[in-house]
């Protein structure tokens, strides 16, 4: 009969399953020397042939960064990060300008194949345009023709700087200024590349836009920058997914995502985050400090964040919405899973400025192993935001008795007409549920996957189909057997 | 012999509940286990199915010739032991049909069979749903969530039909059922009865046994089977209650 020992053994065996995507591809890189200084920034800017104004932007951000301190309010513990021990720029060496997939470095193609996102396949099968980012430089962009037909711009950030400098200049740093926080300043100083997306007035993007990020060279921080603009009456569903190779040393990742929606525009932004979480002793793994924010600028505009966070040693991330336009809508759907020694401090901010604005927050935290999982969320209703409405539901699920779940909701209401609802629950996978599954022939590991997926269903349902399937698998893989 | 229990002792939190129980079941038989509350009937079901926290301190449970004391619950289930729960468990967000498909295919995998095709599964589902008179509205919900008491019990029998066990234990499946639901459950069981399987029906009342005719009736008291007989014994209990048993064995 099963007992505690047996159970602990199952936990140990299964929570320690090796990271599936742990491999390193050997591609020649062209990288900046270690460390951060004005010189590094000039090197990056020069490498990318950037205009003067962008270099100025970077330098201002850097000078600001020097004056601020790393935030310490999150429930996260890690050894101090040595910012001078990081390589801030690394790009695959392109031998010449690539015209088609055949010319892409075969090792790179191989890397994609291992990840199961072969561009070849993507091109033929999926109806998703993939802007694949390996070590900071966009290598290949597909589906440009379909997008061009609708005048949609979807390209690497560097290309946008070259070809659409006015748009970049107009929106860069406008919703996440470099003064926003420590990591935003860092990113603004050293960001390497990322994606740019512009949906013109009245256009409903016919395909789901997808970017796969991947950290590749050793000791290289990844500083992505995404800028997404949805003009009046437009719609786009944007997917972001990450995997990273196994690393012995912690890797710093500080990304920024900025979204703008104009009148009646809607952006659906989905993330599946599966960076290397470190090994079972908590060694290695990605430090993921991300600033994501959207501005619902126009009336009746909408931004919806959906995230499935299973990776990273440390996750610090609060995708937020500023609801400026009247009748604008912000949504945040999140599943965050932590196992072993992973730490996640994640949530959202919903800032209600406009009248009749509405926000929904559904957060599902799942903790296993010796991990810590915190929800931190803020709902703020400003003085003029008449009839604002918020509904928040924050659930925590514990697997085992060595992990932690925490909820930090902050609510500030400056308007009497606001209606704010907050619900929170904490539960454990019950022995009864497990026994019931086992009595129906379903093994323990599979049973946990089943129960957890049921628990997270409300959020998973918000993901586009193909992503939902990937996410389900990820949840099961991450949590197999981790119960006690 | 399908099931043979020898001198079984079972404790929960070091408190002994079953105190030297002997009991055996052959293929093709239906056994009813009756007795007053708190005499260890449900504990027996839990011990046979391997529920955590029910510690076998002495004795053996032999199923199909093998001692299964140390088997995991899912192994026992895969080997054909089914429990119809007294209180079926809710699993939010997990669709009943998907749950059943996972179960059926887990069992097939255990037996080295390929997964059941979608159409085959659907066909079987439709057939067994009819057997217990439940509809798709129910099976499209999350496992046992928002089911009425009667629906939960019918759903247990539905699952039993899907998994085709060799040894089915019905733990107070009749409690809380109205007469119509009771008849449906009984009909289901009778239809599934065969030469190759056996049933253990745990109940307080004679009622269910009017519809499912047992081959043997046992009375459990204070952690042991104290009296066994044919179906006449059930009537006797119905007429006289359990007091005469208590009197006899309390001394």
XYZ file of C-alpha atoms in Angstrom:
735
model
C 0.000 0.000 0.000
C 1.266 3.457 -0.753
C 2.641 5.394 2.157
C 4.535 8.585 2.731
C 7.929 7.168 1.883
C 6.727 5.844 -1.374
C 5.102 9.140 -2.082
C 8.259 11.089 -1.352
C 10.132 8.818 -3.657
C 7.658 9.475 -6.417
C 8.019 13.194 -5.789
C 11.754 12.987 -5.911
C 11.891 10.948 -9.043
C 9.405 12.914 -10.972
C 9.955 16.457 -9.941
C 13.532 15.975 -10.968
C 12.909 14.885 -14.520
C 15.525 16.486 -16.731
C 14.650 19.616 -18.618
C 13.435 18.414 -21.965
C 14.888 21.237 -23.971
C 18.356 21.185 -22.417
C 20.800 21.299 -25.257
C 23.220 23.829 -26.644
C 23.548 24.495 -30.297
C 26.963 25.408 -31.543
C 26.621 28.510 -33.658
C 29.396 31.042 -34.114
C 28.488 34.214 -32.299
C 29.572 37.742 -32.606
C 29.483 39.118 -29.115
C 30.209 42.166 -27.057
C 32.878 41.974 -24.365
C 31.639 41.245 -20.839
C 30.287 44.021 -18.723
C 28.157 47.133 -18.972
C 29.393 50.624 -19.723
C 28.657 53.436 -22.176
C 31.147 51.658 -24.409
C 29.109 48.474 -24.399
C 26.060 50.451 -25.376
C 27.913 52.222 -28.145
C 29.161 48.817 -29.346
C 25.613 47.433 -29.472
C 24.252 50.515 -31.194
C 27.078 50.515 -33.734
C 26.676 46.792 -34.404
C 23.094 47.475 -35.279
C 23.801 50.610 -37.310
C 21.351 52.521 -35.212
C 20.411 56.156 -35.697
C 21.702 58.729 -33.276
C 18.388 59.225 -31.455
C 18.246 55.585 -30.461
C 21.771 55.622 -29.113
C 20.768 58.693 -27.115
C 17.725 56.840 -25.778
C 19.938 53.950 -24.709
C 22.494 56.184 -23.035
C 19.829 58.121 -21.137
C 18.377 54.838 -19.941
C 21.827 53.624 -18.895
C 22.557 56.835 -16.972
C 19.226 56.485 -15.211
C 19.906 52.831 -14.459
C 23.114 53.816 -12.666
C 21.052 55.902 -10.249
C 18.480 53.286 -9.293
C 18.550 50.141 -7.197
C 17.365 46.615 -7.911
C 13.837 46.230 -6.488
C 13.670 44.162 -3.303
C 9.967 44.110 -2.583
C 9.206 40.861 -4.417
C 9.166 37.577 -2.528
C 12.257 36.359 -4.355
C 15.662 35.336 -3.111
C 18.730 35.026 -5.254
C 22.432 35.755 -4.983
C 23.318 39.261 -6.155
C 23.562 39.619 -9.910
C 26.956 40.795 -11.146
C 25.984 43.059 -13.998
C 29.608 43.363 -15.068
C 29.855 39.611 -15.542
C 27.244 39.500 -18.298
C 27.662 39.630 -22.056
C 25.117 42.112 -23.297
C 25.159 41.411 -26.965
C 25.563 38.232 -28.943
C 24.462 37.593 -32.500
C 24.794 34.591 -34.754
C 27.370 35.425 -37.427
C 25.540 35.760 -40.677
C 27.841 34.957 -43.568
C 25.680 36.838 -45.979
C 22.150 38.126 -46.190
C 19.739 35.199 -46.158
C 17.214 34.847 -48.905
C 15.484 31.621 -47.944
C 15.535 28.811 -45.432
C 18.161 26.821 -47.332
C 20.677 29.484 -46.552
C 20.061 29.432 -42.832
C 22.822 27.899 -40.713
C 22.025 24.158 -40.608
C 22.817 24.098 -36.881
C 20.184 26.714 -36.370
C 17.633 24.743 -38.312
C 18.601 21.771 -36.189
C 17.980 23.773 -33.031
C 14.536 24.658 -34.261
C 13.886 21.057 -35.107
C 14.812 19.958 -31.597
C 12.366 22.491 -30.299
C 9.714 21.106 -32.564
C 9.253 24.426 -34.320
C 10.894 23.719 -37.623
C 10.437 26.791 -39.752
C 10.011 24.569 -42.748
C 6.970 23.022 -41.143
C 5.753 26.287 -39.787
C 5.861 27.751 -43.238
C 3.800 24.998 -44.807
C 1.467 23.885 -42.082
C 0.611 26.283 -39.390
C -0.762 29.546 -40.633
C 1.421 31.226 -38.037
C 4.034 33.765 -39.008
C 7.121 33.081 -36.956
C 9.694 35.704 -36.233
C 12.326 33.447 -34.695
C 14.800 35.122 -32.378
C 18.012 33.316 -31.591
C 20.429 35.154 -29.406
C 19.076 38.544 -30.058
C 18.932 38.753 -33.819
C 15.911 37.820 -35.822
C 16.967 35.195 -38.246
C 13.960 34.515 -40.303
C 10.563 36.026 -40.747
C 7.877 34.149 -42.570
C 4.455 34.864 -43.893
C 5.466 38.357 -44.809
C 3.440 38.234 -47.957
C 0.151 37.454 -46.261
C 0.816 40.207 -43.800
C 1.902 42.652 -46.475
C -1.403 42.146 -48.215
C -3.112 43.651 -45.171
C -0.411 46.278 -44.678
C 0.482 44.639 -41.394
C 4.026 45.234 -40.259
C 5.542 42.327 -38.355
C 9.301 42.372 -38.246
C 12.302 42.370 -35.981
C 12.794 45.428 -33.867
C 16.018 46.266 -35.708
C 14.238 46.191 -39.056
C 11.541 48.433 -37.669
C 14.185 50.932 -36.592
C 15.548 50.882 -40.140
C 12.321 50.914 -42.099
C 9.767 52.520 -39.785
C 11.822 54.864 -37.627
C 8.966 57.330 -37.162
C 6.658 54.713 -35.714
C 9.335 53.372 -33.394
C 10.257 56.846 -32.273
C 6.626 57.711 -31.636
C 5.855 54.717 -29.430
C 9.120 53.457 -27.952
C 9.162 53.851 -24.185
C 5.780 55.563 -24.120
C 3.995 52.974 -21.988
C 7.088 51.569 -20.285
C 9.457 54.528 -19.914
C 13.044 53.698 -19.045
C 12.464 55.353 -15.706
C 9.737 52.834 -14.881
C 11.860 50.372 -12.996
C 15.372 49.014 -12.664
C 14.995 46.280 -15.242
C 13.134 48.493 -17.681
C 16.061 50.914 -17.526
C 18.504 48.062 -18.089
C 16.551 46.760 -21.055
C 16.209 50.217 -22.572
C 19.977 50.615 -22.397
C 21.024 47.302 -23.860
C 18.057 45.763 -25.675
C 19.346 43.679 -28.505
C 16.371 42.898 -30.651
C 12.789 41.829 -30.500
C 9.625 42.139 -32.482
C 7.671 45.011 -33.887
C 4.081 44.748 -34.924
C 1.772 47.350 -36.397
C -1.818 46.589 -37.311
C -3.349 49.363 -39.409
C -6.780 50.845 -38.980
C -9.672 48.453 -39.402
C -7.533 45.390 -40.085
C -8.261 42.112 -38.436
C -4.990 40.175 -38.587
C -5.918 36.922 -40.371
C -3.210 34.825 -38.723
C -1.873 34.444 -35.237
C 1.467 36.161 -34.948
C 4.041 34.135 -33.145
C 7.545 34.778 -31.918
C 9.759 32.156 -30.459
C 12.532 33.442 -28.282
C 15.518 31.430 -27.408
C 18.593 32.132 -25.307
C 21.575 30.410 -26.799
C 25.125 31.568 -26.116
C 26.605 30.961 -22.652
C 26.512 33.866 -20.181
C 24.464 35.997 -22.512
C 21.647 37.986 -21.142
C 18.672 38.308 -23.363
C 17.089 41.712 -23.599
C 14.128 41.564 -25.888
C 11.929 44.431 -26.758
C 8.466 44.053 -28.236
C 6.365 46.907 -29.494
C 2.841 46.240 -30.633
C 0.487 48.862 -31.994
C -3.124 48.170 -32.870
C -4.788 51.049 -34.701
C -8.471 51.938 -34.615
C -10.788 48.984 -35.008
C -8.004 46.467 -35.539
C -7.449 43.080 -33.958
C -4.474 40.824 -33.466
C -3.684 37.684 -31.531
C -0.026 37.533 -30.658
C 1.789 34.473 -29.314
C 5.065 34.442 -27.495
C 6.791 31.248 -26.455
C 10.156 30.503 -24.951
C 12.459 27.585 -24.393
C 16.104 27.762 -23.444
C 19.011 25.342 -23.410
C 20.391 23.935 -20.202
C 22.884 26.153 -18.453
C 25.054 25.798 -15.410
C 25.098 29.478 -14.647
C 22.148 31.737 -14.115
C 21.145 33.762 -17.080
C 19.538 37.139 -16.845
C 16.559 37.937 -18.967
C 14.963 41.358 -18.835
C 12.418 41.955 -21.531
C 9.981 44.733 -22.217
C 6.697 44.424 -24.029
C 4.715 47.547 -24.883
C 1.230 47.453 -26.374
C -0.983 50.261 -27.611
C -4.629 49.866 -28.580
C -6.580 52.679 -30.162
C -10.373 53.129 -30.380
C -12.183 49.787 -30.687
C -8.924 47.895 -31.147
C -8.180 44.582 -29.484
C -4.942 42.779 -28.719
C -4.787 39.278 -27.344
C -1.280 38.532 -26.099
C -0.522 34.922 -25.128
C 2.666 33.628 -23.592
C 3.928 30.158 -22.851
C 7.108 30.617 -20.872
C 9.366 27.608 -20.467
C 12.844 28.926 -19.822
C 15.289 26.591 -18.168
C 14.205 26.490 -14.499
C 17.476 25.255 -13.024
C 18.227 21.760 -11.834
C 16.608 19.935 -8.918
C 19.057 21.512 -6.445
C 18.083 24.941 -7.670
C 21.317 25.481 -9.554
C 21.250 27.371 -12.820
C 18.111 28.518 -14.509
C 16.956 31.759 -15.992
C 16.289 34.919 -14.014
C 13.321 36.390 -15.773
C 12.574 40.027 -14.995
C 9.972 41.235 -17.421
C 8.018 44.441 -17.780
C 4.895 44.029 -19.861
C 2.354 46.748 -20.114
C -0.418 47.736 -22.430
C -2.160 51.047 -22.855
C -5.806 50.918 -23.815
C -5.612 54.351 -25.306
C -8.829 54.446 -27.276
C -12.410 54.042 -26.151
C -13.779 50.480 -26.279
C -10.292 49.126 -26.719
C -9.185 45.888 -25.149
C -5.978 44.160 -24.091
C -5.999 40.596 -22.915
C -2.919 38.961 -21.404
C -2.823 35.199 -21.099
C 0.259 33.569 -19.678
C 1.364 30.065 -18.809
C 4.544 30.298 -16.795
C 6.297 27.010 -16.172
C 9.968 27.871 -16.520
C 12.691 30.131 -15.115
C 14.450 29.921 -11.777
C 13.010 33.332 -10.980
C 9.999 34.978 -12.541
C 9.285 38.645 -11.869
C 6.525 39.677 -14.154
C 3.345 41.742 -13.990
C 1.664 42.166 -17.375
C -0.516 45.194 -16.840
C -3.172 47.318 -18.467
C -3.690 51.027 -18.283
C -7.352 51.543 -19.064
C -7.335 55.087 -20.311
C -10.032 55.010 -22.957
C -13.645 55.047 -21.775
C -15.238 51.597 -21.902
C -11.837 49.968 -22.338
C -11.275 46.438 -21.073
C -8.237 44.773 -19.527
C -7.892 41.053 -18.884
C -5.238 38.932 -17.239
C -5.366 35.151 -17.266
C -2.430 33.397 -15.705
C -1.231 29.943 -14.776
C 2.091 29.974 -12.968
C 3.718 26.691 -12.042
C 6.753 26.371 -9.815
C 8.618 23.225 -8.893
C 11.886 22.290 -7.137
C 13.485 25.600 -6.101
C 11.709 27.823 -8.615
C 10.403 31.189 -7.443
C 7.684 33.168 -9.113
C 6.364 36.568 -8.119
C 3.844 37.385 -10.778
C 0.518 39.082 -11.253
C -0.856 42.161 -12.883
C -1.774 45.790 -12.494
C -5.073 47.140 -13.712
C -5.074 50.901 -13.702
C -8.554 52.310 -14.344
C -8.421 55.872 -15.666
C -11.334 56.019 -18.095
C -15.037 55.847 -17.360
C -16.908 52.524 -17.521
C -13.656 50.598 -17.719
C -13.619 46.955 -16.833
C -10.933 44.496 -15.799
C -10.827 40.784 -15.091
C -8.028 38.931 -13.332
C -7.922 35.142 -13.152
C -4.742 33.813 -11.615
C -3.998 30.161 -10.936
C -0.813 29.426 -9.053
C 0.484 25.888 -8.718
C 3.389 25.175 -6.385
C 5.301 21.936 -5.981
C 8.653 20.787 -4.630
C 10.353 23.437 -2.511
C 9.171 26.292 -4.687
C 7.513 29.585 -3.863
C 4.725 31.055 -5.908
C 3.298 34.515 -5.271
C 0.467 36.390 -6.858
C 0.959 40.144 -6.633
C -1.688 42.290 -8.169
C -2.869 45.842 -8.060
C -6.250 47.241 -8.978
C -6.347 51.020 -8.963
C -9.403 53.076 -9.711
C -8.635 56.732 -10.325
C -10.837 59.604 -9.238
C -12.403 60.102 -12.657
C -12.969 56.458 -13.518
C -16.719 56.406 -12.944
C -18.409 53.011 -12.947
C -15.183 51.068 -13.119
C -15.450 47.369 -12.518
C -12.966 44.749 -11.520
C -13.263 41.075 -10.821
C -10.271 39.197 -9.458
C -9.953 35.525 -8.713
C -6.665 34.252 -7.343
C -6.390 30.563 -6.660
C -3.428 28.660 -5.334
C -2.900 24.955 -5.533
C -0.259 23.267 -3.406
C 1.343 19.959 -4.218
C 3.271 18.597 -1.299
C 4.055 20.316 1.965
C 7.391 21.955 1.279
C 6.217 24.622 -1.132
C 4.643 28.013 -0.578
C 1.803 29.997 -2.104
C 1.275 33.677 -1.370
C -1.244 36.257 -2.481
C -0.631 40.004 -2.324
C -3.609 41.890 -3.690
C -3.468 45.674 -3.548
C -6.674 47.583 -4.134
C -6.871 51.364 -4.304
C -10.161 52.938 -5.176
C -10.558 56.663 -5.600
C -14.081 56.609 -6.934
C -17.253 55.643 -5.059
C -18.977 54.191 -8.089
C -16.362 51.459 -8.523
C -17.261 47.835 -8.005
C -14.334 45.658 -7.067
C -14.602 41.969 -6.338
C -11.784 39.789 -5.108
C -11.943 36.063 -4.536
C -9.073 33.901 -3.398
C -8.717 30.233 -2.570
C -5.872 27.970 -1.551
C -6.211 24.243 -1.908
C -4.249 21.043 -2.059
C -4.751 18.195 -4.465
C -6.752 15.977 -2.175
C -5.881 12.388 -1.428
C -9.487 11.614 -2.251
C -9.154 12.958 -5.790
C -5.957 11.024 -6.342
C -7.446 7.820 -4.986
C -10.523 8.252 -7.123
C -8.368 8.533 -10.251
C -6.202 5.612 -9.229
C -9.290 3.523 -8.545
C -10.204 4.278 -12.159
C -6.943 2.761 -13.427
C -5.178 6.115 -13.795
C -1.628 6.150 -12.397
C -0.566 8.778 -9.896
C 1.458 10.900 -12.305
C -1.213 10.982 -14.938
C -3.800 11.729 -12.263
C -1.900 14.811 -11.109
C -1.620 16.052 -14.689
C -5.349 15.551 -15.082
C -6.319 17.315 -11.864
C -3.953 20.232 -12.455
C -5.157 20.712 -16.003
C -8.712 20.722 -14.708
C -7.741 23.344 -12.155
C -6.096 25.550 -14.804
C -8.756 24.987 -17.441
C -10.320 28.416 -17.113
C -7.031 29.988 -18.185
C -5.905 27.354 -20.687
C -9.186 27.821 -22.513
C -8.164 31.398 -23.236
C -5.131 30.289 -25.209
C -5.255 29.724 -28.945
C -5.815 26.046 -29.695
C -2.301 24.955 -30.637
C -0.880 26.791 -27.650
C -3.379 25.265 -25.285
C -2.232 21.793 -26.259
C 1.406 22.697 -25.741
C 0.572 24.277 -22.418
C -1.319 21.232 -21.225
C 1.652 19.037 -22.009
C 3.975 21.478 -20.290
C 1.891 21.473 -17.116
C 1.866 17.707 -17.006
C 5.607 17.463 -17.665
C 6.457 20.098 -15.080
C 4.373 18.535 -12.353
C 4.439 14.819 -13.001
C 4.150 12.994 -9.715
C 4.832 15.988 -7.525
C 2.364 15.420 -4.751
C 2.605 14.810 -1.042
C -11.106 -18.352 -6.186
C -11.231 -14.694 -7.143
C -10.762 -13.102 -3.742
C -9.572 -14.683 -0.560
C -9.106 -12.691 2.596
C -7.225 -14.323 5.458
C -7.268 -13.104 9.026
C -7.286 -9.479 7.896
C -6.500 -6.722 10.393
C -6.799 -3.110 9.282
C -6.029 0.021 11.270
C -6.708 3.679 10.637
C -4.382 5.976 12.578
C -3.350 2.995 14.665
C -6.921 2.255 15.654
C -7.868 -1.246 14.666
C -11.108 -1.336 12.689
C -11.014 -4.761 11.080
C -10.041 -7.428 13.524
C -9.333 -10.742 11.881
C -11.709 -11.012 8.953
C -12.013 -14.056 6.729
C -13.919 -13.905 3.514
C -13.778 -15.373 0.052
C -15.481 -14.777 -3.261
C -15.645 -16.965 -6.348
C -16.293 -15.875 -9.890
C -19.966 -15.613 -10.695
C -21.005 -14.873 -7.138
C -22.767 -11.917 -5.586
C -22.059 -11.319 -1.919
C -23.914 -8.889 0.238
C -22.209 -7.512 3.327
C -24.570 -6.026 5.857
C -24.225 -4.721 9.349
C -24.768 -1.721 11.543
C -22.871 1.527 11.140
C -19.230 1.630 12.126
C -18.530 -2.055 11.943
C -15.840 -1.808 9.269
C -17.751 -2.420 6.025
C -16.377 0.577 4.181
C -12.953 -0.021 5.721
C -13.000 -3.450 4.131
C -13.718 -1.891 0.738
C -10.917 0.620 1.248
C -8.448 -2.074 2.262
C -9.247 -4.234 -0.743
C -8.855 -1.275 -3.121
C -5.668 -0.036 -1.433
C -6.718 3.357 -0.153
C -3.982 5.294 1.607
C -4.304 5.491 5.362
C -5.882 2.057 5.724
C -3.041 0.006 7.079
C -3.129 -3.748 6.841
C -1.355 -4.784 10.014
C -1.915 -8.504 9.707
C -3.316 -11.037 7.295
C -3.517 -11.269 3.541
C -5.684 -10.120 0.704
C -5.294 -12.644 -2.088
C -6.712 -11.712 -5.458
C -6.486 -14.091 -8.423
C -3.901 -16.104 -6.477
C -1.616 -13.190 -5.650
C -1.117 -11.371 -2.380
C -1.990 -7.786 -3.190
C -1.395 -6.135 0.205
C 1.366 -3.932 -1.240
C -0.158 -3.133 -4.611
C -0.860 0.471 -5.582
C -4.563 1.308 -5.990
C -4.211 1.791 -9.747
C -2.601 -1.614 -10.156
C -5.509 -3.211 -8.314
C -7.940 -1.291 -10.530
C -6.082 -2.322 -13.655
C -6.237 -5.932 -12.498
C -10.016 -5.652 -12.387
C -11.010 -4.454 -8.920
C -13.609 -1.690 -9.057
C -15.100 0.358 -6.256
C -18.377 2.182 -6.566
C -17.765 4.998 -4.084
C -20.150 5.735 -1.254
C -19.267 9.400 -1.767
C -18.007 9.903 -5.337
C -15.275 12.545 -5.548
C -15.545 15.768 -7.545
C -12.713 16.779 -9.867
C -13.340 20.361 -11.043
C -12.481 21.213 -14.632
C -12.049 17.604 -15.718
C -14.697 16.596 -18.190
C -16.394 13.287 -17.278
C -16.017 11.793 -20.732
C -12.352 12.751 -21.004
C -11.839 11.291 -17.561
C -13.418 8.029 -18.628
C -11.416 7.946 -21.827
C -8.212 8.441 -19.850
C -9.299 5.632 -17.521
C -10.254 3.206 -20.260
C -7.044 3.832 -22.167
C -4.919 3.581 -19.021
C -6.430 0.169 -18.453
C -5.789 -0.837 -22.058
C -2.210 0.351 -21.840
C -1.780 -1.759 -18.716
C -3.027 -4.769 -20.610
C -0.736 -4.001 -23.530
C -3.593 -3.000 -25.817
C -3.598 0.028 -28.108
C -5.728 3.025 -27.125
C -9.398 2.711 -27.998
C -10.333 4.611 -31.129
C -12.573 7.623 -30.703
C -15.473 6.037 -32.524
C -15.212 2.780 -30.625
C -15.077 4.675 -27.354
C -18.062 6.770 -28.301
C -20.073 3.706 -29.198
C -19.322 2.039 -25.899
C -20.076 5.230 -24.020
C -23.467 5.582 -25.653
C -24.332 1.976 -24.875
C -23.375 2.157 -21.211
C -25.022 5.515 -20.710
C -28.285 3.961 -21.814
C -27.781 1.159 -19.335
C -27.850 3.543 -16.391
C -30.149 6.114 -18.005
C -27.838 9.095 -17.872
C -27.510 11.596 -20.677
C -24.778 13.646 -22.306
C -25.682 16.705 -20.270
C -24.257 14.866 -17.317
C -21.201 13.325 -18.927
C -20.194 16.664 -20.425
C -19.843 18.138 -16.954
C -16.782 17.954 -14.761
C -16.358 14.700 -12.873
C -19.201 14.487 -10.315
C -19.469 18.266 -10.128
C -23.014 19.475 -9.769
C -24.353 15.922 -9.884
C -27.269 15.055 -7.630
C -26.833 12.164 -5.221
C -28.673 9.813 -7.533
C -26.745 10.964 -10.586
C -23.468 10.359 -8.806
C -24.406 6.776 -8.039
C -25.640 6.093 -11.551
C -22.413 7.595 -12.802
C -20.467 5.115 -10.684
C -22.298 2.230 -12.313
C -21.694 3.806 -15.716
C -17.964 3.822 -14.986
C -18.160 0.249 -13.809
C -19.771 -0.752 -17.093
C -17.053 1.083 -19.008
C -14.198 -0.582 -17.137
C -15.709 -4.099 -17.021
C -14.198 -5.170 -13.703
C -13.826 -8.734 -12.492
C -14.516 -7.805 -8.913
C -16.851 -4.915 -8.233
C -17.414 -3.563 -4.763
C -20.508 -1.406 -4.309
C -20.099 0.616 -1.146
C -23.579 1.690 -0.023
C -24.522 2.483 -3.565
C -28.150 2.375 -2.447
C -27.877 5.010 0.265
C -29.673 8.212 -0.610
C -31.303 6.761 -3.709
C -34.975 7.005 -4.486
C -36.719 3.885 -5.677
C -36.392 4.742 -9.380
C -32.665 5.379 -9.178
C -32.311 2.246 -7.094
C -33.974 0.214 -9.824
C -31.696 1.728 -12.461
C -28.608 0.893 -10.450
C -29.849 -2.648 -9.842
C -30.663 -3.106 -13.493
C -27.160 -2.028 -14.384
C -25.591 -4.453 -11.975
C -27.794 -7.337 -13.103
C -26.923 -6.700 -16.691
C -23.219 -6.755 -15.921
C -23.422 -9.898 -13.795
C -21.727 -12.856 -15.433
C -19.955 -16.129 -14.805
C -16.647 -14.342 -15.003
C -17.113 -11.584 -12.496
C -18.204 -11.122 -8.928
C -19.859 -8.431 -6.838
C -19.569 -7.430 -3.224
C -22.500 -5.290 -2.222
C -22.147 -3.346 0.979
C -25.459 -2.118 2.332
C -27.441 -1.373 5.462
C -30.719 -2.358 4.046
C -32.508 -5.254 2.491
C -33.993 -2.860 -0.107
C -31.311 -3.137 -2.804
C -31.245 -6.910 -2.394
C -34.848 -7.066 -3.563
C -33.512 -6.070 -6.959
C -30.061 -7.625 -6.927
C -30.345 -11.130 -5.683
C -27.266 -12.132 -3.685
C -25.871 -15.660 -3.490
C -24.544 -15.014 -0.018
C -25.310 -12.593 2.757
C -22.788 -11.805 5.481
C -23.212 -9.826 8.607
C -20.304 -7.737 9.749
C -19.982 -6.653 13.297
C -17.094 -5.173 15.231
C -14.537 -5.754 12.477
C -15.430 -9.334 11.680
C -17.920 -11.346 9.681
C -20.040 -12.869 12.381
C -22.724 -14.584 10.408
C -23.105 -15.840 6.865
C -26.041 -17.313 5.066
C -28.209 -17.208 1.973
C -30.499 -14.388 0.970
C -32.899 -15.405 3.704
C -30.508 -13.882 6.211
C -31.118 -10.460 4.731
C -34.860 -10.796 5.330
C -34.205 -11.932 8.860
C -32.111 -8.822 9.465
C -34.752 -6.633 7.924
C -37.337 -8.074 10.255
C -35.376 -8.158 13.467
C -32.753 -5.469 13.032
C -29.198 -5.852 14.202
C -29.851 -5.910 17.919
C -29.967 -9.668 18.227
C -26.571 -9.835 16.496
C -25.162 -7.168 18.761
C -26.432 -8.963 21.850
C -24.924 -12.212 20.707
C -21.470 -10.776 20.050
C -21.105 -8.012 22.563
C -20.607 -10.505 25.323
